[in-house]
CSV table of C-alpha atoms in Angstrom, one decimal:
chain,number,residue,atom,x,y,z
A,3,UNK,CA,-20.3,-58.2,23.1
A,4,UNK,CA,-19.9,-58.3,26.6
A,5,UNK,CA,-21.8,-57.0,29.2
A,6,UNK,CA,-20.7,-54.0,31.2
A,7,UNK,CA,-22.7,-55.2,34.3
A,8,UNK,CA,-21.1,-58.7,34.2
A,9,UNK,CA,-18.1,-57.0,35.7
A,10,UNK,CA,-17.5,-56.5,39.3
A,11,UNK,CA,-18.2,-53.1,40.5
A,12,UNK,CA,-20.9,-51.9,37.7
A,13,UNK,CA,-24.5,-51.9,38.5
A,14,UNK,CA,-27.1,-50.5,36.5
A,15,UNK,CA,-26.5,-46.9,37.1
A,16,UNK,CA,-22.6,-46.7,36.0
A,17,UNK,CA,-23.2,-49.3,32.9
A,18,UNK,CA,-25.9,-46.6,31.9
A,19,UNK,CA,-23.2,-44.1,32.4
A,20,UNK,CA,-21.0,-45.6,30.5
A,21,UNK,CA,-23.0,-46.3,27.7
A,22,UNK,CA,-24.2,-42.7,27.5
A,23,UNK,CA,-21.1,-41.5,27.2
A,24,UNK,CA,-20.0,-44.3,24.3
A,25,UNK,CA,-18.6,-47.0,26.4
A,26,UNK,CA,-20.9,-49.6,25.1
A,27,UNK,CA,-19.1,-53.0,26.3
A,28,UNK,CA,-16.9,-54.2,28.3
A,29,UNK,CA,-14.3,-54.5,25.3
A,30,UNK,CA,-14.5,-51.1,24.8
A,31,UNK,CA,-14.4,-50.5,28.7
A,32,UNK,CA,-10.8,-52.8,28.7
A,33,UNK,CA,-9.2,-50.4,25.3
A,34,UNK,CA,-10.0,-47.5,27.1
A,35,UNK,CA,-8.6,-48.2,30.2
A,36,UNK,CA,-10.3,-46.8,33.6
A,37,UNK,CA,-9.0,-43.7,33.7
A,38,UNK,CA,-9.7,-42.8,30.2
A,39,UNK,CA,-13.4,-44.3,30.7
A,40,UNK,CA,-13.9,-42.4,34.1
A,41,UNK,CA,-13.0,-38.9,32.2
A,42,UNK,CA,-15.8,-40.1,29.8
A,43,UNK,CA,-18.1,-39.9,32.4
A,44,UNK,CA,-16.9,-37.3,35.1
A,45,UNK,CA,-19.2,-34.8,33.7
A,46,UNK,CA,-22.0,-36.6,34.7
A,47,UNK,CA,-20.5,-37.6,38.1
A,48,UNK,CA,-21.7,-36.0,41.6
A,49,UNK,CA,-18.0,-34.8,43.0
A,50,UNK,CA,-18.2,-37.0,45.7
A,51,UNK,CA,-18.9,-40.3,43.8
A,52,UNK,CA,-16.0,-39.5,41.4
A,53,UNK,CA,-13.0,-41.7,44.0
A,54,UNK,CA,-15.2,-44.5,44.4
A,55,UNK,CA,-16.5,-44.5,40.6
A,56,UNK,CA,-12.8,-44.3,39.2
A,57,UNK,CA,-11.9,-46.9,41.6
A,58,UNK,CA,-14.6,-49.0,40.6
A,59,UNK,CA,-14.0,-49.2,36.7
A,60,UNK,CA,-10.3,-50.4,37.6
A,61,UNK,CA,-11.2,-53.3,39.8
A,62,UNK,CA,-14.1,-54.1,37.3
A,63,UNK,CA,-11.3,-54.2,34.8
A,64,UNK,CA,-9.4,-56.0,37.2
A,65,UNK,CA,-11.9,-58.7,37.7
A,66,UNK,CA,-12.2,-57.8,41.8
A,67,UNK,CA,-13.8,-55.8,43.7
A,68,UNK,CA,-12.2,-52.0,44.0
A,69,UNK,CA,-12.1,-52.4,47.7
A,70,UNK,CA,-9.3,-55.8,47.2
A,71,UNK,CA,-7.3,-53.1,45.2
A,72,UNK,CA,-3.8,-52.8,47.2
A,73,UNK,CA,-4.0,-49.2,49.2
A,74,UNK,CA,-1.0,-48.3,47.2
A,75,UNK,CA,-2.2,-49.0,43.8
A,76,UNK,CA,-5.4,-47.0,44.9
A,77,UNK,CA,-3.7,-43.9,46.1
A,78,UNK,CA,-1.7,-44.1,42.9
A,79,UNK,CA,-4.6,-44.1,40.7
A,80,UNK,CA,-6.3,-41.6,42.0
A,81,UNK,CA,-3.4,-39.2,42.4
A,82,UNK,CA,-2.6,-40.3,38.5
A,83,UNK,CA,-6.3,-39.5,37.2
A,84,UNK,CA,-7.8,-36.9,39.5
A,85,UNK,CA,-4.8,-35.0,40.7
């Protein structure tokens, strides 16, 4: 089992997160993908965190920081997910 916060981008507070809401590893983070994950947990999301949280899961699935996420690929996901 691998550990959610082993992966860039998730501290305590978003592995908790996602483990409340059934995402218990980071296996199970990489078969849902990040926008699947991130709908998972956007209930418990304060609006304003819910960009930078979706972004987040992709670059810890990507291995990188979300901010090293081309501009492009960002605006895409984000359009994609949260309309």
């Amino acid at each position: 089992m691998d550990s959610l916060q082993q992966l860039p981008n998730i501290g305590a507070v978003l592995a908790d997160r996602l483990r409340r809401a059934g995402v218990g590893d980071a296996g199970e983070l990489r078969r849902l993908g990040s926008g699947r994950a991130f709908e998972k947990i956007r209930p418990d999301l304060p609006e304003d965190a819910a960009t930078h949280t979706l972004l987040a899961l992709e670059g810890a699935l990507r291995g990188m920081r979300w901010t090293a996420i081309p501009q492009t690929e960002r605006e895409t996901l984000v359009h994609r997910v949260l309309g």
